[in-house]
mmCIF file of C-alpha atoms in Angstrom:
data_model
loop_
_atom_site.group_PDB
_atom_site.id
_atom_site.type_symbol
_atom_site.label_atom_id
_atom_site.label_comp_id
_atom_site.label_asym_id
_atom_site.label_seq_id
_atom_site.Cartn_x
_atom_site.Cartn_y
_atom_site.Cartn_z
ATOM 1 C CA MET A 20 66.701 47.817 58.830
ATOM 2 C CA LEU A 21 64.681 47.636 62.017
ATOM 3 C CA THR A 22 61.301 45.954 62.108
ATOM 4 C CA SER A 23 58.173 47.999 62.793
ATOM 5 C CA ASN A 24 58.090 46.539 66.315
ATOM 6 C CA GLN A 25 61.684 47.603 66.967
ATOM 7 C CA LEU A 26 60.972 51.116 65.725
ATOM 8 C CA GLU A 27 57.858 51.365 67.885
ATOM 9 C CA GLU A 28 59.840 50.206 70.902
ATOM 10 C CA LEU A 29 62.386 52.993 70.417
ATOM 11 C CA GLN A 30 59.507 55.478 70.277
ATOM 12 C CA GLN A 31 58.795 54.648 73.931
ATOM 13 C CA TYR A 32 61.959 56.488 74.993
ATOM 14 C CA ASP A 33 62.728 60.198 74.885
ATOM 15 C CA THR A 34 65.795 61.569 73.111
ATOM 16 C CA PRO A 35 67.840 62.100 76.315
ATOM 17 C CA THR A 36 67.421 58.403 77.132
ATOM 18 C CA ILE A 37 68.336 57.498 73.546
ATOM 19 C CA ALA A 38 71.438 59.703 73.810
ATOM 20 C CA ASN A 39 72.500 58.101 77.099
ATOM 21 C CA ALA A 40 71.942 54.625 75.678
ATOM 22 C CA ILE A 41 74.037 55.331 72.573
ATOM 23 C CA GLU A 42 76.933 56.350 74.835
ATOM 24 C CA ARG A 43 77.062 52.797 76.219
ATOM 25 C CA PHE A 44 78.306 51.497 72.849
ATOM 26 C CA ASN A 45 81.292 53.894 72.529
ATOM 27 C CA VAL A 46 80.739 54.260 68.787
ATOM 28 C CA ARG A 47 81.207 58.057 68.772
ATOM 29 C CA SER A 48 82.134 60.991 70.982
ATOM 30 C CA LYS A 49 79.607 62.150 73.572
ATOM 31 C CA THR A 50 79.593 65.545 71.802
ATOM 32 C CA GLU A 51 78.565 64.130 68.419
ATOM 33 C CA GLY A 52 75.485 62.748 66.713
ATOM 34 C CA PHE A 53 72.748 65.141 67.847
ATOM 35 C CA PHE A 54 71.397 68.220 66.098
ATOM 36 C CA SER A 55 72.401 71.597 67.540
ATOM 37 C CA SER A 56 70.070 73.809 69.571
ATOM 38 C CA GLU A 57 69.363 75.705 66.348
ATOM 39 C CA ILE A 58 66.886 72.915 65.576
ATOM 40 C CA LYS A 59 63.819 73.260 67.794
ATOM 41 C CA CYS A 60 60.632 71.266 68.216
ATOM 42 C CA ILE A 61 58.003 73.623 66.795
ATOM 43 C CA LEU A 62 54.848 71.603 67.482
ATOM 44 C CA PRO A 63 53.858 69.506 70.517
ATOM 45 C CA ALA A 64 53.534 65.751 70.015
ATOM 46 C CA ASP A 65 52.362 62.850 72.168
ATOM 47 C CA LYS A 66 55.386 60.664 71.430
ATOM 48 C CA PRO A 67 58.769 60.826 69.692
ATOM 49 C CA PHE A 68 59.196 60.537 65.946
ATOM 50 C CA ILE A 69 61.550 58.006 64.380
ATOM 51 C CA GLY A 70 62.333 57.382 60.739
ATOM 52 C CA TYR A 71 64.849 56.699 58.006
ATOM 53 C CA VAL A 72 66.206 59.845 56.408
ATOM 54 C CA CYS A 73 65.379 61.185 52.984
ATOM 55 C CA THR A 74 67.263 64.390 52.149
ATOM 56 C CA ALA A 75 66.971 67.490 49.986
ATOM 57 C CA LYS A 76 68.302 71.023 49.585
ATOM 58 C CA VAL A 77 65.979 73.988 49.052
ATOM 59 C CA SER A 78 66.207 77.720 48.356
ATOM 60 C CA ALA A 79 63.653 80.548 48.247
ATOM 61 C CA ASN A 80 65.591 83.689 47.336
ATOM 62 C CA LYS A 81 65.308 83.334 43.558
ATOM 63 C CA PRO A 82 62.683 81.702 41.301
ATOM 64 C CA ALA A 83 63.273 78.091 40.306
ATOM 65 C CA THR A 84 64.744 77.248 36.941
ATOM 66 C CA ASN A 85 62.902 74.841 34.664
ATOM 67 C CA ALA A 86 65.399 72.127 35.602
ATOM 68 C CA GLN A 87 64.738 72.699 39.313
ATOM 69 C CA LYS A 88 60.969 72.608 38.781
ATOM 70 C CA SER A 89 61.310 69.264 37.017
ATOM 71 C CA MET A 90 62.950 67.709 40.118
ATOM 72 C CA LEU A 91 59.781 67.661 42.202
ATOM 73 C CA LEU A 92 58.124 64.470 40.976
ATOM 74 C CA ASP A 93 61.427 62.562 41.002
ATOM 75 C CA TYR A 94 61.935 63.822 44.551
ATOM 76 C CA TYR A 95 58.539 62.415 45.533
ATOM 77 C CA LYS A 96 59.467 59.103 43.882
ATOM 78 C CA GLN A 97 62.647 58.986 45.979
ATOM 79 C CA ILE A 98 60.656 59.466 49.187
ATOM 80 C CA LYS A 99 58.426 56.577 48.186
ATOM 81 C CA LEU A 100 61.516 54.381 47.725
ATOM 82 C CA THR A 101 62.860 55.229 51.190
ATOM 83 C CA PRO A 102 61.866 52.701 53.905
ATOM 84 C CA ASN A 103 58.931 53.766 56.055
ATOM 85 C CA PRO A 104 58.653 55.550 58.329
ATOM 86 C CA THR A 105 60.572 58.326 56.595
ATOM 87 C CA MET A 106 62.010 61.434 58.229
ATOM 88 C CA MET A 107 62.878 64.329 55.928
ATOM 89 C CA VAL A 108 66.093 66.236 56.614
ATOM 90 C CA ILE A 109 66.108 69.393 54.485
ATOM 91 C CA GLN A 110 68.959 71.885 54.168
ATOM 92 C CA ASP A 111 67.897 75.477 53.488
ATOM 93 C CA MET A 112 70.661 76.917 51.316
ATOM 94 C CA ASP A 113 69.690 80.576 51.765
ATOM 95 C CA PRO A 114 71.907 82.746 54.008
ATOM 96 C CA SER A 115 68.777 83.674 55.970
ATOM 97 C CA SER A 116 65.600 81.625 55.696
ATOM 98 C CA ILE A 117 62.911 83.558 53.854
ATOM 99 C CA GLY A 118 60.561 80.964 52.390
ATOM 100 C CA SER A 119 59.120 77.761 53.813
ATOM 101 C CA PHE A 120 59.019 74.474 51.907
ATOM 102 C CA TRP A 121 56.707 73.194 54.644
ATOM 103 C CA GLY A 122 53.007 73.937 54.992
ATOM 104 C CA GLU A 123 49.708 72.075 54.938
ATOM 105 C CA VAL A 124 49.935 71.066 51.269
ATOM 106 C CA ASN A 125 53.489 69.713 51.298
ATOM 107 C CA VAL A 126 53.007 68.029 54.671
ATOM 108 C CA SER A 127 49.884 66.276 53.341
ATOM 109 C CA ILE A 128 51.850 65.033 50.315
ATOM 110 C CA HIS A 129 54.790 63.836 52.410
ATOM 111 C CA LYS A 130 52.588 62.128 54.970
ATOM 112 C CA ALA A 131 50.805 60.257 52.177
ATOM 113 C CA LEU A 132 54.236 59.085 51.005
ATOM 114 C CA GLY A 133 55.080 57.631 54.435
ATOM 115 C CA CYS A 134 56.889 60.582 55.985
ATOM 116 C CA VAL A 135 56.342 61.334 59.689
ATOM 117 C CA GLY A 136 58.262 64.591 60.134
ATOM 118 C CA VAL A 137 60.907 67.043 58.953
ATOM 119 C CA ILE A 138 64.144 68.362 60.413
ATOM 120 C CA THR A 139 65.370 71.541 58.734
ATOM 121 C CA ASN A 140 67.634 74.498 59.350
ATOM 122 C CA GLY A 141 64.976 76.498 57.486
ATOM 123 C CA GLY A 142 61.467 77.430 58.534
ATOM 124 C CA VAL A 143 57.951 75.994 58.663
ATOM 125 C CA ARG A 144 54.416 77.425 58.564
ATOM 126 C CA ASP A 145 50.682 76.502 58.721
ATOM 127 C CA LEU A 146 51.133 75.431 62.336
ATOM 128 C CA ASP A 147 47.446 75.028 63.235
ATOM 129 C CA GLU A 148 46.758 72.838 60.227
ATOM 130 C CA VAL A 149 49.896 70.734 60.572
ATOM 131 C CA VAL A 150 49.541 70.027 64.300
ATOM 132 C CA ARG A 151 46.218 68.338 63.513
ATOM 133 C CA LEU A 152 48.015 66.105 61.004
ATOM 134 C CA GLY A 153 50.392 64.804 63.680
ATOM 135 C CA PHE A 154 53.444 65.647 61.580
ATOM 136 C CA GLY A 155 56.768 66.420 63.270
ATOM 137 C CA TYR A 156 58.098 69.959 62.775
ATOM 138 C CA PHE A 157 61.748 70.435 63.823
ATOM 139 C CA ALA A 158 63.115 73.690 62.456
ATOM 140 C CA SER A 159 65.100 76.822 63.174
ATOM 141 C CA CYS A 160 62.200 79.258 62.764
ATOM 142 C CA ILE A 161 58.586 79.892 61.788
ATOM 143 C CA LEU A 162 57.948 81.676 58.494
ATOM 144 C CA VAL A 163 55.013 83.477 56.873
ATOM 145 C CA SER A 164 55.660 82.963 53.157
ATOM 146 C CA HIS A 165 56.850 80.282 50.773
ATOM 147 C CA ALA A 166 58.577 83.038 48.745
ATOM 148 C CA ASN A 167 60.355 81.384 45.764
ATOM 149 C CA ILE A 168 60.883 78.052 47.505
ATOM 150 C CA HIS A 169 62.122 75.222 45.303
ATOM 151 C CA LEU A 170 64.312 72.145 45.331
ATOM 152 C CA GLU A 171 67.977 72.487 44.462
ATOM 153 C CA ASP A 172 68.980 68.851 45.013
ATOM 154 C CA TYR A 173 67.715 65.680 46.673
ATOM 155 C CA ASN A 174 68.906 62.260 47.849
ATOM 156 C CA CYS A 175 72.259 63.830 48.689
ATOM 157 C CA PRO A 176 74.372 64.509 51.799
ATOM 158 C CA VAL A 177 73.129 67.580 53.702
ATOM 159 C CA ASN A 178 74.399 69.691 56.575
ATOM 160 C CA VAL A 179 71.703 70.561 59.105
ATOM 161 C CA GLY A 180 72.060 71.549 62.744
ATOM 162 C CA GLY A 181 75.807 70.981 62.760
ATOM 163 C CA LEU A 182 75.548 67.427 61.383
ATOM 164 C CA LYS A 183 76.331 65.877 58.036
ATOM 165 C CA ILE A 184 73.335 63.665 57.289
ATOM 166 C CA GLU A 185 73.203 60.915 54.680
ATOM 167 C CA PRO A 186 70.115 59.360 53.070
ATOM 168 C CA GLY A 187 69.185 56.246 55.025
ATOM 169 C CA ASP A 188 70.374 57.507 58.416
ATOM 170 C CA LEU A 189 68.034 56.684 61.312
ATOM 171 C CA VAL A 190 66.784 59.712 63.263
ATOM 172 C CA HIS A 191 64.868 60.004 66.550
ATOM 173 C CA ALA A 192 63.268 63.327 67.553
ATOM 174 C CA ASP A 193 61.037 64.754 70.267
ATOM 175 C CA LYS A 194 60.466 67.923 72.324
ATOM 176 C CA HIS A 195 64.152 67.993 73.330
ATOM 177 C CA GLY A 196 65.535 67.927 69.778
ATOM 178 C CA ALA A 197 66.792 65.247 67.413
ATOM 179 C CA ILE A 198 69.552 62.652 67.326
ATOM 180 C CA VAL A 199 71.006 60.205 64.795
ATOM 181 C CA ILE A 200 70.948 56.541 65.822
ATOM 182 C CA PRO A 201 73.957 54.646 64.406
ATOM 183 C CA ASN A 202 72.511 51.851 62.281
ATOM 184 C CA GLU A 203 75.049 49.322 63.554
ATOM 185 C CA ILE A 204 73.772 49.561 67.140
ATOM 186 C CA ALA A 205 70.093 50.214 66.413
ATOM 187 C CA PRO A 206 68.909 46.615 67.021
ATOM 188 C CA GLU A 207 70.382 46.646 70.556
ATOM 189 C CA LEU A 208 69.428 50.196 71.488
ATOM 190 C CA ALA A 209 66.083 49.507 73.181
ATOM 191 C CA LYS A 210 67.779 47.057 75.549
ATOM 192 C CA ALA A 211 70.409 49.708 76.320
ATOM 193 C CA CYS A 212 67.635 52.232 77.041
ATOM 194 C CA ARG A 213 66.173 49.887 79.625
ATOM 195 C CA LYS A 214 69.596 49.577 81.270
ATOM 196 C CA VAL A 215 69.956 53.363 81.341
ATOM 197 C CA ILE A 216 66.643 53.729 83.151
ATOM 198 C CA ASP A 217 67.475 50.926 85.579
ATOM 199 C CA ALA A 218 70.878 52.450 86.365
ATOM 200 C CA GLU A 219 69.323 55.767 87.408
ATOM 201 C CA LYS A 220 66.780 54.214 89.782
ATOM 202 C CA PRO A 221 68.962 54.178 92.946
ATOM 203 C CA VAL A 222 69.382 57.977 92.820
ATOM 204 C CA ILE A 223 65.901 58.877 91.591
ATOM 205 C CA LEU A 224 63.942 56.588 93.918
ATOM 206 C CA GLY A 225 66.192 57.315 96.875
ATOM 207 C CA CYS A 226 65.781 61.082 96.495
ATOM 208 C CA ARG A 227 62.029 60.937 96.002
ATOM 209 C CA LYS A 228 61.616 59.587 99.521
ATOM 210 C CA HIS A 229 63.011 62.886 100.825
ATOM 211 C CA PHE A 230 61.082 65.374 98.669
ATOM 212 C CA ASP A 231 58.723 66.397 101.488
ATOM 213 C CA LYS A 232 61.299 67.071 104.226
ATOM 214 C CA CYS A 233 64.387 67.743 102.085
ATOM 215 C CA ASP A 234 66.383 65.741 104.637
ATOM 216 C CA VAL A 235 68.467 63.505 102.372
ATOM 217 C CA LYS A 236 71.899 62.604 103.720
ATOM 218 C CA ILE A 237 75.030 63.236 101.671
ATOM 219 C CA ASP A 238 76.325 59.788 102.626
ATOM 220 C CA ASP A 239 73.186 58.264 101.106
ATOM 221 C CA LEU A 240 73.682 60.296 97.930
ATOM 222 C CA LYS A 241 77.209 58.942 97.690
ATOM 223 C CA VAL A 242 75.989 55.349 97.985
ATOM 224 C CA TRP A 243 73.202 55.850 95.438
ATOM 225 C CA ARG A 244 75.502 57.501 92.914
ATOM 226 C CA GLU A 245 78.084 54.746 93.299
ATOM 227 C CA GLU A 246 75.382 52.172 92.636
ATOM 228 C CA MET A 247 74.221 54.133 89.602
ATOM 229 C CA GLU A 248 77.729 54.259 88.158
ATOM 230 C CA LYS A 249 78.205 50.533 88.836
ATOM 231 C CA ARG A 250 75.011 49.751 86.915
ATOM 232 C CA ARG A 251 76.011 52.058 84.045
ATOM 233 C CA VAL A 252 79.143 50.063 83.265
ATOM 234 C CA LYS A 253 77.455 46.654 83.300
#
């Protein structure tokens, strides 16, 4: 588990930088580990969200059974047991999302339990109220109703945005989308982010000197890119 200082440090970097830094460790394919474009940032936020995953499955097509209704308090207890900050990852089991589990009431409850945001293939609502709460909304759509929304399972593996997510995974999310941080490299990731930024400086700073006249030389671009690649492999 990362310390609060380590988590806060990772919040200083956007998800593209996090993604580039993870690549340095060669722990997974460059095409894996991030949520698909189905998952969108619904509300603006000043900085990225990061948290340990708590999971659930929901449905809204049919009314809940008595057994499903009885899950809710145990589900809340599970969130409280998950290390803070917590990020919910919720799988909507309906073929087409019709009811939202997420609105002002449920967000208030989850935030009081230490949750900072949700990632779901379903929908969200109460946008004006929730944006004031500073809660992260990452979803496939915006919905009007809660319909017959209820829990079907919790603290279980889920499939959201093309990823299989397990309770306890570490997730980082911002305006670009969301990505899973492998726990085994998490303590070294901030240092890798700094190296990513440093590696790109030759190209970025070199080009900025030519923004006004657009007179950059191709030979200079070649040199800057070679330096960038050299720094990337260090």
